Every structure is written in structure tokens, then in C-alpha cells.
Amino acid sequence: MQFSTILPIVFCLAASTFANPTPKKQHCGAGPGAATGVVSAQVKANVSAQIDKWLGDIKSVNTFVDTVGSVTDPAVISSMAATAFVAAQNEGVSNTVLQQDVTLDASGLAAAQALIGQFNIIGPAINDTIFNPDNLQKNLDAINGARCPPPQGKDAISQEGAVQAAAALAVGITVPPPQTPAACTNVPAATN
């Protein structure tokens, strides 16, 4: 074969590959077995592990909001905020991953969508604390205002629990609800 014959064939194969990329793998709730409730062991294990990770990240942020208020050293405040920031970012990732792994029920999906707005308050407030530890109280008010249950806050903790419960239900497992930070019992009511 001549080069002029091979080149168009290679070009057509490459173009065909790019035009028809490999389809996304099917997950529980969206793929085979969804109607019958059949879930692969791998999907069940992934969802369980992701929820456990998310609960651990919630605990890390709770530890931050429950303890940092008594710290006076700006360097320690910044360090604690940096640790909490990683956990807060991971919470958003877990929210996304669970939505990709399973089809959430209506309440779980509504909670997942509502969390996006809350994460856009929590993450920036913790990040600001890293670089501006003098803003700690203002940022704690914002964080707790998003995470705490009403009337103190906008209930992100319960929304996280709703997403986790919906994902767990989709794969046939049960999970404990996330813990509410002690700081939520000591914060003033949220204002709009």
C-alpha cells in the first residue's frame, strides 16, 4: 500500500474513535439491574467506602468548628483551617461521586443540589481562615450558618445525611447520620 492510501484510512479510524468515545460505565440505578434493584458488589463497596470517607471528612470539619474558637495562635488557627479545608473539599467530592455511582431518590437529589450552595459558603470561609486567621469568628459564623440545623443554620449537615442515606438505600445498605457539631448548639440564629 502506498502512503497516500494508508493516510486516509488512519485518519478515518482516528476520526471515528474521537467521534464515538468509549461510553461511560453503567452504575447502579442507571444501568442493568436498576429496575430489579440488583447492585454489583463493587458498586455497593464503592458507595459504602465513599460514605465512610464523607462521614470522616464531616467529623474533621466538626472538630475544627468545635475547637478552633479557643485557639489564639494565628499559625495554629491557619494550620487547623488548612486541615479542615481539605476535608471540606472532600465533602463536595463525595457528594459528586455518589451522584455518579448511583441514582439518588428525589429527596437525596434535592439535598445534593442544595449542598452545592452550602459548600460554596463553607469552603471559602475555611480557606479565608487559612490566610486571614483574624477573620476566624466571622468565618465560623458563616460555616456554622451553612452547616447547622435550623434555626441556627441552613442545615447542610442534614442535607449531607440525606444524600448519604439515599445512596445507601440505592445499594441496600444502612449508614448512620452524620454528627452535628457541638458548635451548632452555641450559634445565633441565621439571618438572611
XYZ file of N, CA and C in Angstrom, residues 24-183:
480
model
N -19.536 5.855 29.028
C -19.324 5.801 30.462
C -19.816 4.458 30.967
N -19.133 3.947 31.984
C -19.596 2.677 32.509
C -20.902 2.895 33.264
N -21.748 1.923 33.200
C -23.067 1.999 33.824
C -22.928 1.746 35.317
N -23.713 2.470 36.095
C -23.693 2.326 37.544
C -25.064 1.888 38.027
N -25.105 1.507 39.280
C -26.368 1.113 39.893
C -27.389 2.223 39.739
N -28.597 1.855 39.482
C -29.659 2.833 39.362
C -29.770 3.384 37.963
N -28.711 3.315 37.196
C -28.751 3.850 35.843
C -28.503 2.763 34.806
N -28.003 1.638 35.241
C -27.631 0.610 34.281
C -28.397 -0.672 34.469
N -27.842 -1.761 33.969
C -28.505 -3.056 34.067
C -28.798 -3.404 35.525
N -29.964 -3.910 35.773
C -30.330 -4.297 37.125
C -31.019 -3.204 37.900
N -31.090 -1.983 37.359
C -31.683 -0.870 38.096
C -33.143 -1.147 38.432
N -33.884 -1.700 37.482
C -35.305 -1.944 37.708
C -35.525 -3.047 38.741
N -34.593 -3.973 38.842
C -34.760 -5.081 39.774
C -34.065 -4.831 41.102
N -33.324 -3.748 41.211
C -32.613 -3.448 42.443
C -31.326 -4.235 42.604
N -30.877 -4.903 41.560
C -29.646 -5.674 41.611
C -28.467 -4.701 41.547
N -27.584 -4.834 42.506
C -26.429 -3.947 42.585
C -25.181 -4.815 42.641
N -24.188 -4.455 41.876
C -22.953 -5.232 41.926
C -22.275 -5.037 43.278
N -21.528 -6.040 43.667
C -20.785 -5.969 44.929
C -19.790 -4.812 44.902
N -19.224 -4.554 43.728
C -18.244 -3.473 43.608
C -18.893 -2.109 43.824
N -20.056 -1.885 43.237
C -20.753 -0.607 43.420
C -21.138 -0.441 44.884
N -21.646 -1.496 45.494
C -22.031 -1.442 46.913
C -20.810 -1.096 47.777
N -19.687 -1.741 47.495
C -18.460 -1.470 48.256
C -17.983 -0.040 48.037
N -18.047 0.437 46.790
C -17.621 1.811 46.496
C -18.480 2.831 47.217
N -19.797 2.624 47.196
C -20.708 3.561 47.863
C -20.468 3.549 49.365
N -20.325 2.371 49.932
C -20.066 2.262 51.368
C -18.773 2.975 51.762
N -17.722 2.750 50.988
C -16.427 3.387 51.276
C -16.516 4.904 51.123
N -17.237 5.373 50.103
C -17.355 6.812 49.876
C -18.126 7.478 51.014
N -19.187 6.823 51.479
C -19.957 7.380 52.601
C -19.098 7.397 53.865
N -18.348 6.334 54.120
C -17.466 6.309 55.292
C -16.442 7.440 55.219
N -15.889 7.659 54.035
C -14.920 8.748 53.852
C -15.591 10.092 54.120
N -16.798 10.272 53.572
C -17.523 11.526 53.756
C -17.811 11.765 55.235
N -18.247 10.733 55.946
C -18.512 10.891 57.380
C -17.235 11.295 58.126
N -16.095 10.732 57.733
C -14.821 11.119 58.340
C -14.469 12.565 58.054
N -14.761 13.026 56.836
C -14.492 14.423 56.495
C -15.408 15.372 57.276
N -16.666 14.971 57.447
C -17.583 15.780 58.258
C -17.052 15.882 59.685
N -16.571 14.762 60.216
C -16.016 14.761 61.573
C -14.819 15.715 61.672
N -13.985 15.749 60.640
C -12.826 16.657 60.651
C -13.257 18.122 60.676
N -14.251 18.463 59.862
C -14.736 19.852 59.863
C -15.408 20.153 61.199
N -16.157 19.187 61.744
C -16.769 19.385 63.061
C -15.712 19.665 64.121
N -14.635 18.903 64.096
C -13.551 19.109 65.062
C -13.007 20.524 64.939
N -12.847 20.996 63.724
C -12.368 22.359 63.502
C -13.323 23.374 64.132
N -14.608 23.321 63.777
C -15.534 24.356 64.280
C -15.761 24.234 65.779
N -15.599 23.024 66.328
C -15.816 22.825 67.758
C -14.618 23.229 68.610
N -13.421 23.277 68.027
C -12.227 23.510 68.849
C -11.441 24.776 68.510
N -11.511 25.253 67.290
C -10.641 26.353 66.879
C -10.969 27.662 67.599
N -12.176 27.818 68.070
C -12.563 29.063 68.742
C -11.769 29.355 70.000
N -11.202 28.323 70.619
C -10.420 28.531 71.838
C -8.932 28.722 71.554
N -8.555 28.687 70.291
C -7.145 28.824 69.912
C -6.845 30.302 69.658
N -5.709 30.760 70.150
C -5.335 32.166 69.969
C -4.146 32.371 69.042
N -3.354 31.340 68.822
C -2.172 31.457 67.976
C -2.599 31.443 66.504
N -2.360 32.549 65.770
C -2.776 32.609 64.361
C -2.200 31.484 63.499
N -0.976 31.057 63.768
C -0.376 29.982 62.976
C -1.114 28.661 63.201
N -1.522 28.412 64.429
C -2.258 27.185 64.735
C -3.654 27.257 64.111
N -4.279 28.411 64.177
C -5.595 28.595 63.549
C -5.489 28.308 62.055
N -4.478 28.860 61.408
C -4.276 28.638 59.972
C -4.047 27.166 59.661
N -3.252 26.500 60.481
C -2.974 25.083 60.278
C -4.246 24.237 60.439
N -5.012 24.537 61.458
C -6.272 23.805 61.677
C -7.237 24.047 60.514
N -7.264 25.285 60.040
C -8.138 25.609 58.911
C -7.687 24.874 57.647
N -6.384 24.752 57.451
C -5.884 24.043 56.272
C -6.330 22.581 56.291
N -6.270 21.960 57.457
C -6.727 20.574 57.587
C -8.227 20.480 57.311
N -8.989 21.395 57.886
C -10.444 21.402 57.690
C -10.807 21.701 56.243
N -10.012 22.534 55.578
C -10.303 22.881 54.193
C -10.222 21.653 53.285
N -9.220 20.829 53.498
C -9.089 19.602 52.711
C -10.322 18.722 52.925
N -10.739 18.581 54.176
C -11.919 17.761 54.485
C -13.173 18.356 53.849
N -13.310 19.676 53.905
C -14.485 20.333 53.310
C -14.512 20.130 51.796
N -13.363 20.220 51.160
C -13.294 19.974 49.717
C -13.683 18.529 49.406
N -13.224 17.609 50.246
C -13.550 16.197 50.054
C -15.051 15.943 50.196
N -15.721 16.707 51.060
C -17.166 16.553 51.212
C -17.870 16.825 49.881
N -17.456 17.872 49.199
C -18.041 18.192 47.895
C -17.754 17.102 46.864
N -16.559 16.549 46.920
C -16.197 15.464 46.003
C -17.082 14.244 46.276
N -17.282 13.918 47.548
C -18.120 12.774 47.901
C -19.546 12.966 47.391
N -20.063 14.172 47.515
C -21.400 14.479 47.013
C -21.486 14.174 45.514
N -20.494 14.583 44.768
C -20.462 14.356 43.327
C -20.289 12.879 42.991
N -19.371 12.223 43.671
C -19.083 10.813 43.377
C -20.318 9.945 43.620
N -21.006 10.169 44.719
C -22.189 9.347 44.996
C -23.267 9.549 43.934
N -23.408 10.766 43.442
C -24.388 11.010 42.373
C -23.988 10.309 41.078
N -22.703 10.130 40.871
C -22.232 9.428 39.681
C -22.361 7.918 39.831
N -22.227 7.435 41.058
C -22.243 5.987 41.288
C -23.639 5.396 41.325
N -24.609 6.153 41.809
C -25.975 5.637 41.933
C -26.977 6.725 41.559
N -28.195 6.289 41.287
C -29.277 7.231 41.056
C -29.941 7.492 42.405
N -29.872 8.726 42.856
C -30.457 9.096 44.139
C -31.963 9.266 43.996
N -32.693 9.017 45.082
C -34.127 9.291 45.058
C -34.332 10.810 45.060
N -35.574 11.242 44.948
C -35.872 12.678 44.801
C -35.347 13.498 45.976
N -35.510 13.004 47.196
C -35.035 13.789 48.345
C -33.510 13.832 48.389
N -32.869 12.733 48.036
C -31.406 12.719 48.004
C -30.860 13.644 46.934
N -31.509 13.643 45.773
C -31.075 14.518 44.686
C -31.283 15.986 45.043
N -32.415 16.305 45.670
C -32.667 17.692 46.089
C -31.632 18.141 47.116
N -31.296 17.260 48.051
C -30.282 17.592 49.050
C -28.915 17.778 48.401
N -28.581 16.907 47.446
C -27.290 17.014 46.752
C -27.167 18.348 46.035
N -28.246 18.775 45.403
C -28.230 20.056 44.696
C -28.143 21.228 45.671
N -28.865 21.151 46.781
C -28.834 22.225 47.782
C -27.453 22.357 48.407
N -26.751 21.245 48.537
C -25.423 21.275 49.146
C -24.426 22.106 48.359
N -24.598 22.180 47.082
C -23.648 22.937 46.263
C -23.554 24.375 46.770
N -24.685 24.985 47.030
C -24.685 26.353 47.556
C -24.050 26.446 48.932
N -24.307 25.445 49.771
C -23.724 25.459 51.122
C -22.203 25.258 51.059
N -21.762 24.346 50.182
C -20.320 24.139 50.040
C -19.629 25.402 49.525
N -20.342 26.201 48.744
C -19.776 27.461 48.240
C -19.690 28.534 49.314
N -20.257 28.278 50.465
C -20.090 29.157 51.634
C -19.011 28.587 52.544
N -19.112 27.301 52.826
C -18.226 26.652 53.802
C -16.765 26.661 53.341
N -16.507 26.197 52.125
C -15.129 26.123 51.631
C -14.422 27.465 51.620
N -15.023 28.492 51.017
C -14.362 29.796 51.016
C -14.142 30.379 52.417
N -15.067 30.124 53.331
C -14.890 30.647 54.696
C -13.707 29.975 55.384
N -13.582 28.658 55.205
C -12.433 27.964 55.801
C -11.149 28.412 55.121
N -11.175 28.531 53.805
C -9.992 28.982 53.073
C -9.559 30.377 53.521
N -10.515 31.275 53.721
C -10.180 32.622 54.193
C -9.506 32.561 55.556
N -9.929 31.619 56.396
C -9.337 31.478 57.726
C -7.875 31.057 57.634
N -7.530 30.281 56.632
C -6.135 29.863 56.462
C -5.245 31.094 56.300
N -5.676 32.009 55.452
C -4.846 33.169 55.113
C -5.131 34.395 55.967
N -6.271 34.410 56.640
C -6.667 35.538 57.483
C -7.239 35.022 58.798
N -6.375 34.483 59.664
C -6.874 33.902 60.909
C -7.613 34.914 61.796
N -7.370 36.196 61.581
C -8.100 37.210 62.353
C -9.584 37.247 61.980
N -9.950 36.658 60.843
C -11.357 36.589 60.426
C -12.060 35.349 60.974
N -11.440 34.680 61.928
C -11.954 33.403 62.415
C -13.426 33.474 62.817
N -13.799 34.417 63.666
C -15.171 34.431 64.171
C -16.185 34.679 63.053
N -15.869 35.603 62.161
C -16.759 35.863 61.021
C -16.914 34.602 60.180
N -15.806 33.902 59.962
C -15.848 32.697 59.139
C -16.540 31.536 59.851
N -16.342 31.400 61.152
C -17.068 30.369 61.905
C -18.572 30.618 61.839
N -18.963 31.877 61.924
C -20.395 32.212 61.813
C -20.942 31.780 60.449
N -20.162 32.008 59.398
C -20.604 31.611 58.054
C -20.663 30.086 57.915
N -19.632 29.410 58.412
C -19.575 27.949 58.331
C -20.743 27.331 59.090
N -20.905 27.758 60.337
C -21.990 27.209 61.153
C -23.350 27.637 60.617
N -23.424 28.814 60.033
C -24.674 29.262 59.430
C -25.095 28.389 58.269
N -24.147 27.782 57.595
C -24.460 26.864 56.496
C -24.687 25.442 57.005
N -23.897 24.998 57.980
C -23.912 23.589 58.372
C -24.945 23.235 59.429
N -25.225 24.134 60.349
C -26.088 23.804 61.487
C -27.545 23.656 61.085
N -28.295 22.871 61.879
C -29.730 22.758 61.613
C -30.457 24.050 61.953
N -31.648 24.251 61.378
C -32.445 25.426 61.726
C -32.802 25.397 63.215
N -32.971 26.489 63.874
C -32.968 27.838 63.312
C -31.573 28.456 63.233
N -30.551 27.748 63.755
C -29.201 28.303 63.747
C -28.605 28.408 62.357
N -28.962 27.475 61.472
C -28.301 27.461 60.176
C -29.194 26.939 59.068
N -28.548 26.651 57.946
C -29.269 26.225 56.738
C -29.236 24.715 56.527
N -28.719 23.972 57.511
C -28.890 22.522 57.589
C -28.068 21.685 56.615
N -26.875 22.112 56.265
C -26.043 21.321 55.352
C -25.736 19.939 55.917
N -25.558 19.828 57.240
C -25.254 18.521 57.832
C -26.393 17.534 57.540
N -27.630 17.947 57.734
C -28.763 17.056 57.454
C -28.881 16.764 55.966
N -28.560 17.747 55.120
C -28.583 17.524 53.676
C -27.527 16.489 53.282
N -26.362 16.568 53.905
C -25.332 15.568 53.642
C -25.840 14.181 54.036
N -26.502 14.113 55.186
C -27.070 12.850 55.631
C -28.123 12.321 54.669
N -28.922 13.225 54.087
C -29.956 12.799 53.130
C -29.335 12.209 51.865
N -28.245 12.807 51.392
C -27.563 12.264 50.212
C -26.976 10.889 50.549
N -26.322 10.802 51.685
C -25.721 9.533 52.091
C -26.785 8.453 52.254
N -27.915 8.789 52.886
C -28.984 7.815 53.089
C -29.583 7.362 51.754
N -29.748 8.296 50.820
C -30.298 7.948 49.503
C -29.343 7.030 48.741
N -28.057 7.309 48.811
C -27.071 6.458 48.138
C -27.029 5.080 48.795
N -27.092 5.058 50.112
C -27.096 3.785 50.834
C -28.331 2.962 50.470
N -29.473 3.610 50.405
C -30.716 2.932 50.032
C -30.610 2.342 48.627
N -29.975 3.069 47.728
C -29.842 2.611 46.341
C -29.025 1.324 46.221
N -28.151 1.081 47.190
C -27.336 -0.140 47.142
C -27.695 -1.132 48.244
N -28.715 -0.806 49.042
C -29.186 -1.749 50.044
C -28.376 -1.841 51.313
N -27.779 -0.728 51.726
C -27.052 -0.706 52.999
C -27.661 0.381 53.880
N -27.298 0.375 55.144
C -27.711 1.443 56.047
C -26.458 2.139 56.557
N -26.607 3.422 56.808
C -25.486 4.207 57.315
C -25.987 5.106 58.447
N -25.110 5.425 59.388
C -25.523 6.345 60.453
C -25.594 7.763 59.902
N -26.409 8.603 60.508
C -26.427 10.004 60.074
C -25.142 10.699 60.516
N -24.757 11.746 59.817
C -23.564 12.481 60.250
C -23.837 13.202 61.574
N -22.790 13.351 62.354
C -22.902 14.054 63.633
C -22.980 15.559 63.409
N -23.829 16.202 64.166
C -23.907 17.664 64.150
C -22.835 18.188 65.095
N -22.081 19.204 64.699
C -21.039 19.718 65.592
C -21.646 20.360 66.837
N -20.915 20.247 67.936
C -21.357 20.882 69.183
C -21.524 22.387 68.997
N -20.732 22.962 68.112
C -20.815 24.410 67.875
C -22.215 24.841 67.449
